[in-house]
JSON list of C-alpha atoms and ligand atoms in Angstrom, two decimals:
[
{"chain": "A", "resi": 618, "resn": "UNK", "atom": "CA", "xyz": [44.62, 55.57, 47.52]},
{"chain": "A", "resi": 619, "resn": "UNK", "atom": "CA", "xyz": [42.97, 57.35, 44.61]},
{"chain": "A", "resi": 620, "resn": "UNK", "atom": "CA", "xyz": [40.67, 55.58, 42.17]},
{"chain": "A", "resi": 621, "resn": "UNK", "atom": "CA", "xyz": [40.69, 56.73, 38.54]},
{"chain": "A", "resi": 622, "resn": "UNK", "atom": "CA", "xyz": [38.46, 55.37, 35.79]},
{"chain": "A", "resi": 623, "resn": "UNK", "atom": "CA", "xyz": [40.34, 54.21, 32.69]},
{"chain": "A", "resi": 624, "resn": "UNK", "atom": "CA", "xyz": [37.91, 55.15, 29.93]},
{"chain": "A", "resi": 625, "resn": "UNK", "atom": "CA", "xyz": [36.84, 58.00, 27.68]},
{"chain": "A", "resi": 626, "resn": "UNK", "atom": "CA", "xyz": [33.19, 56.91, 27.71]},
{"chain": "A", "resi": 627, "resn": "UNK", "atom": "CA", "xyz": [31.05, 59.66, 29.23]},
{"chain": "A", "resi": 628, "resn": "UNK", "atom": "CA", "xyz": [28.14, 57.40, 30.15]},
{"chain": "A", "resi": 629, "resn": "UNK", "atom": "CA", "xyz": [30.47, 55.10, 32.09]},
{"chain": "A", "resi": 630, "resn": "UNK", "atom": "CA", "xyz": [32.17, 58.05, 33.76]},
{"chain": "A", "resi": 631, "resn": "UNK", "atom": "CA", "xyz": [28.84, 59.60, 34.78]},
{"chain": "A", "resi": 632, "resn": "UNK", "atom": "CA", "xyz": [27.53, 56.27, 36.10]},
{"chain": "A", "resi": 633, "resn": "UNK", "atom": "CA", "xyz": [30.58, 55.46, 38.21]},
{"chain": "A", "resi": 634, "resn": "UNK", "atom": "CA", "xyz": [31.17, 59.07, 39.31]},
{"chain": "A", "resi": 635, "resn": "UNK", "atom": "CA", "xyz": [27.68, 59.05, 40.85]},
{"chain": "A", "resi": 636, "resn": "UNK", "atom": "CA", "xyz": [29.04, 56.63, 43.48]},
{"chain": "A", "resi": 637, "resn": "UNK", "atom": "CA", "xyz": [31.16, 59.51, 44.77]},
{"chain": "A", "resi": 638, "resn": "UNK", "atom": "CA", "xyz": [34.48, 57.66, 45.00]},
{"chain": "A", "resi": 639, "resn": "UNK", "atom": "CA", "xyz": [36.10, 58.40, 41.66]},
{"chain": "A", "resi": 640, "resn": "UNK", "atom": "CA", "xyz": [39.03, 60.81, 41.91]},
{"chain": "A", "resi": 641, "resn": "UNK", "atom": "CA", "xyz": [39.96, 61.16, 38.24]},
{"chain": "A", "resi": 642, "resn": "UNK", "atom": "CA", "xyz": [40.01, 59.68, 34.74]},
{"chain": "A", "resi": 643, "resn": "UNK", "atom": "CA", "xyz": [42.71, 58.41, 32.41]},
{"chain": "A", "resi": 644, "resn": "UNK", "atom": "CA", "xyz": [42.31, 58.25, 28.66]},
{"chain": "A", "resi": 645, "resn": "UNK", "atom": "CA", "xyz": [44.65, 57.26, 25.85]},
{"chain": "A", "resi": 646, "resn": "UNK", "atom": "CA", "xyz": [44.39, 57.50, 22.05]},
{"chain": "A", "resi": 647, "resn": "UNK", "atom": "CA", "xyz": [42.88, 54.00, 21.81]},
{"chain": "A", "resi": 648, "resn": "UNK", "atom": "CA", "xyz": [40.19, 54.78, 24.39]},
{"chain": "A", "resi": 649, "resn": "UNK", "atom": "CA", "xyz": [39.40, 58.13, 22.72]},
{"chain": "A", "resi": 650, "resn": "UNK", "atom": "CA", "xyz": [39.11, 56.41, 19.31]},
{"chain": "A", "resi": 651, "resn": "UNK", "atom": "CA", "xyz": [36.61, 53.92, 20.75]},
{"chain": "A", "resi": 652, "resn": "UNK", "atom": "CA", "xyz": [34.22, 56.84, 21.33]},
{"chain": "A", "resi": 653, "resn": "UNK", "atom": "CA", "xyz": [33.87, 57.33, 17.56]},
{"chain": "A", "resi": 654, "resn": "UNK", "atom": "CA", "xyz": [33.34, 60.69, 15.94]},
{"chain": "A", "resi": 655, "resn": "UNK", "atom": "CA", "xyz": [33.30, 62.89, 19.02]},
{"chain": "A", "resi": 656, "resn": "UNK", "atom": "CA", "xyz": [34.26, 66.55, 19.30]},
{"chain": "A", "resi": 657, "resn": "UNK", "atom": "CA", "xyz": [37.35, 66.02, 21.45]},
{"chain": "A", "resi": 658, "resn": "UNK", "atom": "CA", "xyz": [37.38, 69.42, 23.15]},
{"chain": "A", "resi": 659, "resn": "UNK", "atom": "CA", "xyz": [33.76, 69.42, 24.33]},
{"chain": "A", "resi": 660, "resn": "UNK", "atom": "CA", "xyz": [33.94, 65.72, 25.20]},
{"chain": "A", "resi": 661, "resn": "UNK", "atom": "CA", "xyz": [37.01, 66.16, 27.38]},
{"chain": "A", "resi": 662, "resn": "UNK", "atom": "CA", "xyz": [35.59, 69.29, 29.00]},
{"chain": "A", "resi": 663, "resn": "UNK", "atom": "CA", "xyz": [32.48, 67.32, 29.98]},
{"chain": "A", "resi": 664, "resn": "UNK", "atom": "CA", "xyz": [34.64, 64.56, 31.49]},
{"chain": "A", "resi": 665, "resn": "UNK", "atom": "CA", "xyz": [36.46, 67.21, 33.54]},
{"chain": "A", "resi": 666, "resn": "UNK", "atom": "CA", "xyz": [33.19, 68.78, 34.73]},
{"chain": "A", "resi": 667, "resn": "UNK", "atom": "CA", "xyz": [31.91, 65.33, 35.74]},
{"chain": "A", "resi": 668, "resn": "UNK", "atom": "CA", "xyz": [34.88, 64.11, 37.77]},
{"chain": "A", "resi": 669, "resn": "UNK", "atom": "CA", "xyz": [36.35, 67.43, 38.97]},
{"chain": "A", "resi": 670, "resn": "UNK", "atom": "CA", "xyz": [39.73, 65.71, 39.38]},
{"chain": "A", "resi": 671, "resn": "UNK", "atom": "CA", "xyz": [42.76, 64.92, 37.22]},
{"chain": "A", "resi": 672, "resn": "UNK", "atom": "CA", "xyz": [41.86, 63.85, 33.67]},
{"chain": "A", "resi": 673, "resn": "UNK", "atom": "CA", "xyz": [44.77, 62.48, 31.63]},
{"chain": "A", "resi": 674, "resn": "UNK", "atom": "CA", "xyz": [44.71, 63.34, 27.94]},
{"chain": "A", "resi": 675, "resn": "UNK", "atom": "CA", "xyz": [47.51, 62.00, 25.76]},
{"chain": "A", "resi": 676, "resn": "UNK", "atom": "CA", "xyz": [49.44, 63.86, 23.10]},
{"chain": "A", "resi": 677, "resn": "UNK", "atom": "CA", "xyz": [49.54, 62.19, 19.70]},
{"chain": "A", "resi": 678, "resn": "UNK", "atom": "CA", "xyz": [52.51, 64.15, 18.34]},
{"chain": "A", "resi": 679, "resn": "UNK", "atom": "CA", "xyz": [55.86, 62.41, 18.66]},
{"chain": "A", "resi": 680, "resn": "UNK", "atom": "CA", "xyz": [58.12, 65.44, 18.06]},
{"chain": "A", "resi": 681, "resn": "UNK", "atom": "CA", "xyz": [58.85, 67.83, 20.90]},
{"chain": "A", "resi": 682, "resn": "UNK", "atom": "CA", "xyz": [57.32, 70.93, 19.32]},
{"chain": "A", "resi": 683, "resn": "UNK", "atom": "CA", "xyz": [54.17, 69.01, 18.45]},
{"chain": "A", "resi": 684, "resn": "UNK", "atom": "CA", "xyz": [53.90, 67.64, 21.98]},
{"chain": "A", "resi": 685, "resn": "UNK", "atom": "CA", "xyz": [54.28, 71.12, 23.45]},
{"chain": "A", "resi": 686, "resn": "UNK", "atom": "CA", "xyz": [51.72, 72.61, 21.07]},
{"chain": "A", "resi": 687, "resn": "UNK", "atom": "CA", "xyz": [49.13, 69.93, 21.90]},
{"chain": "A", "resi": 688, "resn": "UNK", "atom": "CA", "xyz": [49.88, 70.12, 25.62]},
{"chain": "A", "resi": 689, "resn": "UNK", "atom": "CA", "xyz": [49.37, 73.89, 25.70]},
{"chain": "A", "resi": 690, "resn": "UNK", "atom": "CA", "xyz": [46.10, 73.57, 23.79]},
{"chain": "A", "resi": 691, "resn": "UNK", "atom": "CA", "xyz": [44.73, 70.66, 25.87]},
{"chain": "A", "resi": 692, "resn": "UNK", "atom": "CA", "xyz": [45.68, 72.19, 29.20]},
{"chain": "A", "resi": 693, "resn": "UNK", "atom": "CA", "xyz": [43.93, 75.45, 28.25]},
{"chain": "A", "resi": 694, "resn": "UNK", "atom": "CA", "xyz": [40.61, 73.56, 28.06]},
{"chain": "A", "resi": 695, "resn": "UNK", "atom": "CA", "xyz": [40.24, 72.80, 31.76]},
{"chain": "A", "resi": 696, "resn": "UNK", "atom": "CA", "xyz": [42.34, 73.07, 34.92]},
{"chain": "A", "resi": 697, "resn": "UNK", "atom": "CA", "xyz": [41.86, 69.35, 35.61]},
{"chain": "A", "resi": 698, "resn": "UNK", "atom": "CA", "xyz": [43.65, 68.21, 32.44]},
{"chain": "A", "resi": 699, "resn": "UNK", "atom": "CA", "xyz": [46.91, 66.33, 32.91]},
{"chain": "A", "resi": 700, "resn": "UNK", "atom": "CA", "xyz": [49.02, 65.82, 29.79]},
{"chain": "A", "resi": 701, "resn": "UNK", "atom": "CA", "xyz": [50.03, 62.24, 29.09]},
{"chain": "A", "resi": 702, "resn": "UNK", "atom": "CA", "xyz": [53.25, 61.72, 27.18]},
{"chain": "A", "resi": 703, "resn": "UNK", "atom": "CA", "xyz": [54.89, 58.43, 26.28]},
{"chain": "A", "resi": 704, "resn": "UNK", "atom": "CA", "xyz": [58.13, 57.35, 27.96]},
{"chain": "A", "resi": 705, "resn": "UNK", "atom": "CA", "xyz": [60.59, 58.54, 25.33]},
{"chain": "A", "resi": 706, "resn": "UNK", "atom": "CA", "xyz": [63.39, 61.07, 24.97]},
{"chain": "A", "resi": 707, "resn": "UNK", "atom": "CA", "xyz": [60.95, 63.65, 23.65]},
{"chain": "A", "resi": 708, "resn": "UNK", "atom": "CA", "xyz": [58.45, 62.75, 26.37]},
{"chain": "A", "resi": 709, "resn": "UNK", "atom": "CA", "xyz": [61.07, 63.49, 29.03]},
{"chain": "A", "resi": 710, "resn": "UNK", "atom": "CA", "xyz": [62.07, 66.74, 27.32]},
{"chain": "A", "resi": 711, "resn": "UNK", "atom": "CA", "xyz": [58.42, 67.74, 27.11]},
{"chain": "A", "resi": 712, "resn": "UNK", "atom": "CA", "xyz": [57.88, 67.18, 30.85]},
{"chain": "A", "resi": 713, "resn": "UNK", "atom": "CA", "xyz": [60.87, 69.42, 31.57]},
{"chain": "A", "resi": 714, "resn": "UNK", "atom": "CA", "xyz": [59.18, 72.19, 29.55]},
{"chain": "A", "resi": 715, "resn": "UNK", "atom": "CA", "xyz": [55.75, 71.47, 31.06]},
{"chain": "A", "resi": 716, "resn": "UNK", "atom": "CA", "xyz": [57.17, 72.05, 34.53]},
{"chain": "A", "resi": 717, "resn": "UNK", "atom": "CA", "xyz": [58.41, 75.48, 33.48]},
{"chain": "A", "resi": 718, "resn": "UNK", "atom": "CA", "xyz": [54.93, 76.32, 32.17]},
{"chain": "A", "resi": 719, "resn": "UNK", "atom": "CA", "xyz": [52.88, 74.83, 35.01]},
{"chain": "A", "resi": 720, "resn": "UNK", "atom": "CA", "xyz": [51.44, 72.03, 32.87]},
{"chain": "A", "resi": 721, "resn": "UNK", "atom": "CA", "xyz": [50.76, 68.80, 34.79]},
{"chain": "A", "resi": 722, "resn": "UNK", "atom": "CA", "xyz": [52.03, 65.55, 33.29]},
{"chain": "A", "resi": 723, "resn": "UNK", "atom": "CA", "xyz": [51.66, 61.79, 33.31]},
{"chain": "A", "resi": 724, "resn": "UNK", "atom": "CA", "xyz": [54.39, 59.66, 31.73]},
{"chain": "A", "resi": 725, "resn": "UNK", "atom": "CA", "xyz": [52.78, 56.59, 30.25]},
{"chain": "A", "resi": 726, "resn": "UNK", "atom": "CA", "xyz": [53.75, 53.24, 28.72]},
{"chain": "A", "resi": 727, "resn": "UNK", "atom": "CA", "xyz": [56.15, 52.51, 31.57]},
{"chain": "A", "resi": 728, "resn": "UNK", "atom": "CA", "xyz": [57.32, 48.91, 31.83]},
{"chain": "A", "resi": 729, "resn": "UNK", "atom": "CA", "xyz": [60.49, 49.09, 33.94]},
{"chain": "A", "resi": 730, "resn": "UNK", "atom": "CA", "xyz": [61.56, 50.55, 37.28]},
{"chain": "A", "resi": 731, "resn": "UNK", "atom": "CA", "xyz": [64.27, 52.58, 35.55]},
{"chain": "A", "resi": 732, "resn": "UNK", "atom": "CA", "xyz": [61.69, 54.19, 33.27]},
{"chain": "A", "resi": 733, "resn": "UNK", "atom": "CA", "xyz": [59.67, 55.12, 36.37]},
{"chain": "A", "resi": 734, "resn": "UNK", "atom": "CA", "xyz": [62.80, 56.53, 38.00]},
{"chain": "A", "resi": 735, "resn": "UNK", "atom": "CA", "xyz": [63.40, 58.69, 34.92]},
{"chain": "A", "resi": 736, "resn": "UNK", "atom": "CA", "xyz": [59.80, 59.94, 35.04]},
{"chain": "A", "resi": 737, "resn": "UNK", "atom": "CA", "xyz": [60.28, 60.92, 38.68]},
{"chain": "A", "resi": 738, "resn": "UNK", "atom": "CA", "xyz": [63.62, 62.59, 37.95]},
{"chain": "A", "resi": 739, "resn": "UNK", "atom": "CA", "xyz": [61.95, 64.54, 35.15]},
{"chain": "A", "resi": 740, "resn": "UNK", "atom": "CA", "xyz": [59.37, 65.79, 37.65]},
{"chain": "A", "resi": 741, "resn": "UNK", "atom": "CA", "xyz": [56.27, 64.20, 36.14]},
{"chain": "A", "resi": 742, "resn": "UNK", "atom": "CA", "xyz": [53.16, 64.46, 38.32]},
{"chain": "A", "resi": 743, "resn": "UNK", "atom": "CA", "xyz": [52.20, 60.85, 37.59]},
{"chain": "A", "resi": 744, "resn": "UNK", "atom": "CA", "xyz": [53.96, 57.79, 36.23]},
{"chain": "A", "resi": 745, "resn": "UNK", "atom": "CA", "xyz": [51.87, 55.03, 34.66]},
{"chain": "A", "resi": 746, "resn": "UNK", "atom": "CA", "xyz": [53.31, 51.50, 34.88]},
{"chain": "A", "resi": 747, "resn": "UNK", "atom": "CA", "xyz": [51.19, 49.10, 32.78]},
{"chain": "A", "resi": 748, "resn": "UNK", "atom": "CA", "xyz": [51.09, 46.01, 34.96]},
{"chain": "A", "resi": 749, "resn": "UNK", "atom": "CA", "xyz": [48.37, 44.08, 33.12]},
{"chain": "A", "resi": 750, "resn": "UNK", "atom": "CA", "xyz": [50.23, 44.15, 29.81]},
{"chain": "A", "resi": 751, "resn": "UNK", "atom": "CA", "xyz": [53.24, 42.57, 31.55]},
{"chain": "A", "resi": 752, "resn": "UNK", "atom": "CA", "xyz": [50.98, 39.89, 33.05]},
{"chain": "A", "resi": 753, "resn": "UNK", "atom": "CA", "xyz": [49.49, 39.32, 29.58]},
{"chain": "A", "resi": 754, "resn": "UNK", "atom": "CA", "xyz": [53.00, 38.40, 28.42]},
{"chain": "A", "resi": 755, "resn": "UNK", "atom": "CA", "xyz": [53.55, 35.96, 31.28]},
{"chain": "A", "resi": 756, "resn": "UNK", "atom": "CA", "xyz": [55.66, 38.44, 33.27]},
{"chain": "A", "resi": 757, "resn": "UNK", "atom": "CA", "xyz": [54.95, 39.60, 36.83]},
{"chain": "A", "resi": 758, "resn": "UNK", "atom": "CA", "xyz": [53.45, 43.06, 36.51]},
{"chain": "A", "resi": 759, "resn": "UNK", "atom": "CA", "xyz": [53.02, 43.43, 40.26]},
{"chain": "A", "resi": 760, "resn": "UNK", "atom": "CA", "xyz": [56.75, 43.09, 40.88]},
{"chain": "A", "resi": 761, "resn": "UNK", "atom": "CA", "xyz": [57.18, 46.23, 38.76]},
{"chain": "A", "resi": 762, "resn": "UNK", "atom": "CA", "xyz": [54.78, 48.11, 41.08]},
{"chain": "A", "resi": 763, "resn": "UNK", "atom": "CA", "xyz": [56.66, 46.70, 44.06]},
{"chain": "A", "resi": 764, "resn": "UNK", "atom": "CA", "xyz": [60.04, 47.90, 42.71]},
{"chain": "A", "resi": 765, "resn": "UNK", "atom": "CA", "xyz": [58.72, 51.36, 41.88]},
{"chain": "A", "resi": 766, "resn": "UNK", "atom": "CA", "xyz": [57.04, 51.85, 45.29]},
{"chain": "A", "resi": 767, "resn": "UNK", "atom": "CA", "xyz": [60.22, 50.72, 47.06]},
{"chain": "A", "resi": 768, "resn": "UNK", "atom": "CA", "xyz": [62.41, 53.06, 44.99]},
{"chain": "A", "resi": 769, "resn": "UNK", "atom": "CA", "xyz": [60.06, 56.03, 45.43]},
{"chain": "A", "resi": 770, "resn": "UNK", "atom": "CA", "xyz": [59.91, 55.39, 49.19]},
{"chain": "A", "resi": 771, "resn": "UNK", "atom": "CA", "xyz": [63.70, 55.83, 49.32]},
{"chain": "A", "resi": 772, "resn": "UNK", "atom": "CA", "xyz": [63.49, 59.40, 48.03]},
{"chain": "A", "resi": 773, "resn": "UNK", "atom": "CA", "xyz": [61.22, 62.43, 48.04]},
{"chain": "A", "resi": 774, "resn": "UNK", "atom": "CA", "xyz": [59.90, 62.53, 44.49]},
{"chain": "A", "resi": 775, "resn": "UNK", "atom": "CA", "xyz": [56.62, 64.37, 43.94]},
{"chain": "A", "resi": 776, "resn": "UNK", "atom": "CA", "xyz": [55.63, 61.84, 41.24]},
{"chain": "A", "resi": 777, "resn": "UNK", "atom": "CA", "xyz": [52.59, 59.72, 42.08]},
{"chain": "A", "resi": 778, "resn": "UNK", "atom": "CA", "xyz": [52.53, 56.05, 41.06]},
{"chain": "A", "resi": 779, "resn": "UNK", "atom": "CA", "xyz": [49.46, 55.53, 38.88]},
{"chain": "A", "resi": 780, "resn": "UNK", "atom": "CA", "xyz": [49.07, 51.78, 38.42]},
{"chain": "A", "resi": 781, "resn": "UNK", "atom": "CA", "xyz": [47.51, 51.20, 34.98]},
{"chain": "A", "resi": 782, "resn": "UNK", "atom": "CA", "xyz": [46.40, 48.36, 32.75]},
{"chain": "A", "resi": 783, "resn": "UNK", "atom": "CA", "xyz": [44.43, 46.83, 35.61]},
{"chain": "A", "resi": 784, "resn": "UNK", "atom": "CA", "xyz": [42.79, 43.54, 34.71]},
{"chain": "A", "resi": 785, "resn": "UNK", "atom": "CA", "xyz": [40.98, 42.33, 37.87]},
{"chain": "A", "resi": 786, "resn": "UNK", "atom": "CA", "xyz": [40.16, 43.20, 41.52]},
{"chain": "A", "resi": 787, "resn": "UNK", "atom": "CA", "xyz": [43.21, 41.37, 42.90]},
{"chain": "A", "resi": 788, "resn": "UNK", "atom": "CA", "xyz": [45.40, 43.87, 41.03]},
{"chain": "A", "resi": 789, "resn": "UNK", "atom": "CA", "xyz": [43.67, 46.65, 42.98]},
{"chain": "A", "resi": 790, "resn": "UNK", "atom": "CA", "xyz": [44.19, 44.92, 46.33]},
{"chain": "A", "resi": 791, "resn": "UNK", "atom": "CA", "xyz": [47.86, 44.25, 45.67]},
{"chain": "A", "resi": 792, "resn": "UNK", "atom": "CA", "xyz": [48.50, 47.80, 44.45]},
{"chain": "A", "resi": 793, "resn": "UNK", "atom": "CA", "xyz": [46.90, 49.09, 47.66]},
{"chain": "A", "resi": 794, "resn": "UNK", "atom": "CA", "xyz": [49.05, 46.75, 49.77]},
{"chain": "A", "resi": 795, "resn": "UNK", "atom": "CA", "xyz": [52.15, 48.05, 48.02]},
{"chain": "A", "resi": 796, "resn": "UNK", "atom": "CA", "xyz": [51.11, 51.68, 48.47]},
{"chain": "A", "resi": 797, "resn": "UNK", "atom": "CA", "xyz": [50.56, 52.73, 44.85]},
{"chain": "A", "resi": 798, "resn": "UNK", "atom": "CA", "xyz": [49.09, 56.24, 44.96]},
{"chain": "A", "resi": 799, "resn": "UNK", "atom": "CA", "xyz": [46.48, 55.70, 42.26]},
{"chain": "A", "resi": 800, "resn": "UNK", "atom": "CA", "xyz": [44.87, 52.78, 40.48]},
{"chain": "A", "resi": 801, "resn": "UNK", "atom": "CA", "xyz": [43.15, 53.43, 37.17]},
{"chain": "A", "resi": 802, "resn": "UNK", "atom": "CA", "xyz": [40.71, 50.75, 36.12]},
{"chain": "A", "resi": 803, "resn": "UNK", "atom": "CA", "xyz": [37.95, 50.08, 33.61]},
{"chain": "A", "resi": 804, "resn": "UNK", "atom": "CA", "xyz": [34.35, 50.23, 34.80]},
{"chain": "A", "resi": 805, "resn": "UNK", "atom": "CA", "xyz": [34.10, 46.42, 34.66]},
{"chain": "A", "resi": 806, "resn": "UNK", "atom": "CA", "xyz": [36.85, 46.02, 37.28]},
{"chain": "A", "resi": 807, "resn": "UNK", "atom": "CA", "xyz": [35.52, 48.88, 39.39]},
{"chain": "A", "resi": 808, "resn": "UNK", "atom": "CA", "xyz": [32.04, 47.30, 39.64]},
{"chain": "A", "resi": 809, "resn": "UNK", "atom": "CA", "xyz": [33.58, 43.96, 40.62]},
{"chain": "A", "resi": 810, "resn": "UNK", "atom": "CA", "xyz": [35.17, 45.63, 43.66]},
{"chain": "A", "resi": 811, "resn": "UNK", "atom": "CA", "xyz": [31.69, 46.16, 45.09]},
{"chain": "A", "resi": 812, "resn": "UNK", "atom": "CA", "xyz": [30.67, 42.53, 44.81]},
{"chain": "A", "resi": 813, "resn": "UNK", "atom": "CA", "xyz": [31.35, 39.40, 46.84]},
{"chain": "A", "resi": 814, "resn": "UNK", "atom": "CA", "xyz": [29.32, 36.16, 46.53]},
{"chain": "A", "resi": 815, "resn": "UNK", "atom": "CA", "xyz": [28.81, 36.05, 50.29]},
{"chain": "A", "resi": 816, "resn": "UNK", "atom": "CA", "xyz": [27.48, 39.63, 50.25]},
{"chain": "A", "resi": 817, "resn": "UNK", "atom": "CA", "xyz": [24.89, 38.59, 47.63]},
{"chain": "A", "resi": 818, "resn": "UNK", "atom": "CA", "xyz": [23.93, 35.38, 49.46]},
{"chain": "A", "resi": 819, "resn": "UNK", "atom": "CA", "xyz": [23.84, 37.17, 52.81]},
{"chain": "A", "resi": 820, "resn": "UNK", "atom": "CA", "xyz": [21.57, 39.92, 51.50]},
{"chain": "A", "resi": 821, "resn": "UNK", "atom": "CA", "xyz": [19.18, 37.42, 49.89]},
{"chain": "A", "resi": 822, "resn": "UNK", "atom": "CA", "xyz": [18.90, 35.58, 53.24]},
{"chain": "A", "resi": 823, "resn": "UNK", "atom": "CA", "xyz": [18.29, 38.82, 55.16]},
{"chain": "A", "resi": 824, "resn": "UNK", "atom": "CA", "xyz": [15.52, 39.79, 52.72]},
{"chain": "A", "resi": 825, "resn": "UNK", "atom": "CA", "xyz": [13.93, 36.33, 52.77]},
{"chain": "A", "resi": 826, "resn": "UNK", "atom": "CA", "xyz": [13.93, 36.25, 56.59]},
{"chain": "A", "resi": 827, "resn": "UNK", "atom": "CA", "xyz": [12.47, 39.75, 56.72]},
{"chain": "A", "resi": 828, "resn": "UNK", "atom": "CA", "xyz": [9.65, 38.84, 54.30]},
{"chain": "A", "resi": 829, "resn": "UNK", "atom": "CA", "xyz": [8.88, 35.70, 56.36]},
{"chain": "A", "resi": 830, "resn": "UNK", "atom": "CA", "xyz": [8.10, 37.62, 59.53]},
{"chain": "A", "resi": 831, "resn": "UNK", "atom": "CA", "xyz": [4.41, 38.06, 60.47]},
{"chain": "A", "resi": 832, "resn": "UNK", "atom": "CA", "xyz": [4.47, 41.40, 62.26]},
{"chain": "A", "resi": 833, "resn": "UNK", "atom": "CA", "xyz": [4.37, 44.76, 60.54]},
{"chain": "A", "resi": 834, "resn": "UNK", "atom": "CA", "xyz": [6.81, 47.56, 61.37]},
{"chain": "B", "resi": 1919, "resn": "G3P", "atom": "O1", "xyz": [45.29, 53.95, 30.31]},
{"chain": "B", "resi": 1919, "resn": "G3P", "atom": "C1", "xyz": [46.31, 53.09, 30.01]},
{"chain": "B", "resi": 1919, "resn": "G3P", "atom": "C2", "xyz": [46.17, 51.67, 30.43]},
{"chain": "B", "resi": 1919, "resn": "G3P", "atom": "O2", "xyz": [45.44, 51.52, 31.59]},
{"chain": "B", "resi": 1919, "resn": "G3P", "atom": "C3", "xyz": [45.82, 50.76, 29.32]},
{"chain": "B", "resi": 1919, "resn": "G3P", "atom": "O3", "xyz": [45.35, 49.54, 29.75]},
{"chain": "B", "resi": 1919, "resn": "G3P", "atom": "O4", "xyz": [44.01, 47.55, 29.28]},
{"chain": "B", "resi": 1919, "resn": "G3P", "atom": "O5", "xyz": [44.99, 48.83, 27.36]},
{"chain": "B", "resi": 1919, "resn": "G3P", "atom": "O6", "xyz": [46.46, 47.48, 28.86]},
{"chain": "B", "resi": 1919, "resn": "G3P", "atom": "P1", "xyz": [45.20, 48.29, 28.75]}
]
């Protein structure tokens, strides 16, 4: 399973990337806006140089020509850039064109198994089901991941399932159990994966016992 960081914040990306287990980054227009008045091109290039893996950057145009123009520009910045397009008629058309031009894609804002199936049929490199936003509404986001993994296991699509909108560590565990290819999570969730109360208590006891001994090394 691949771990992506769901942020556009360079400090967070550098901090977590230093652990050596981050495979890529996902951004979206909201996450980019949170970074304030950045120079998008240099900012994104630095993210790519830091993670050296797929970095999703989303188009903001909604018409096909605009999507294509942005995708060509963004993908010229760095070989790691993957173009995110929303699940829409124009998004699907754009992915068809991207495939002809060798531009990698991620279809985002996916909330149903049929939308994921369409993304796979279109030949997207990644499909991003937003499981946390379904949970937020009292629906079962994980059953969406379960349906998509089962459907994709029936066929030979190249599309990787990129579970997004991750809210807590249990989401990560369940996505791994279901065989999602990628989980993208905020730094806060990623850091929680490292921790367990019994690890903390156990380490404190080890250190206390070690300090209590009389002999030197
Ligand atoms: O990157 C897209 C997705 O992960 C957004 O998550 O927390 O805004 O629902 P969230």
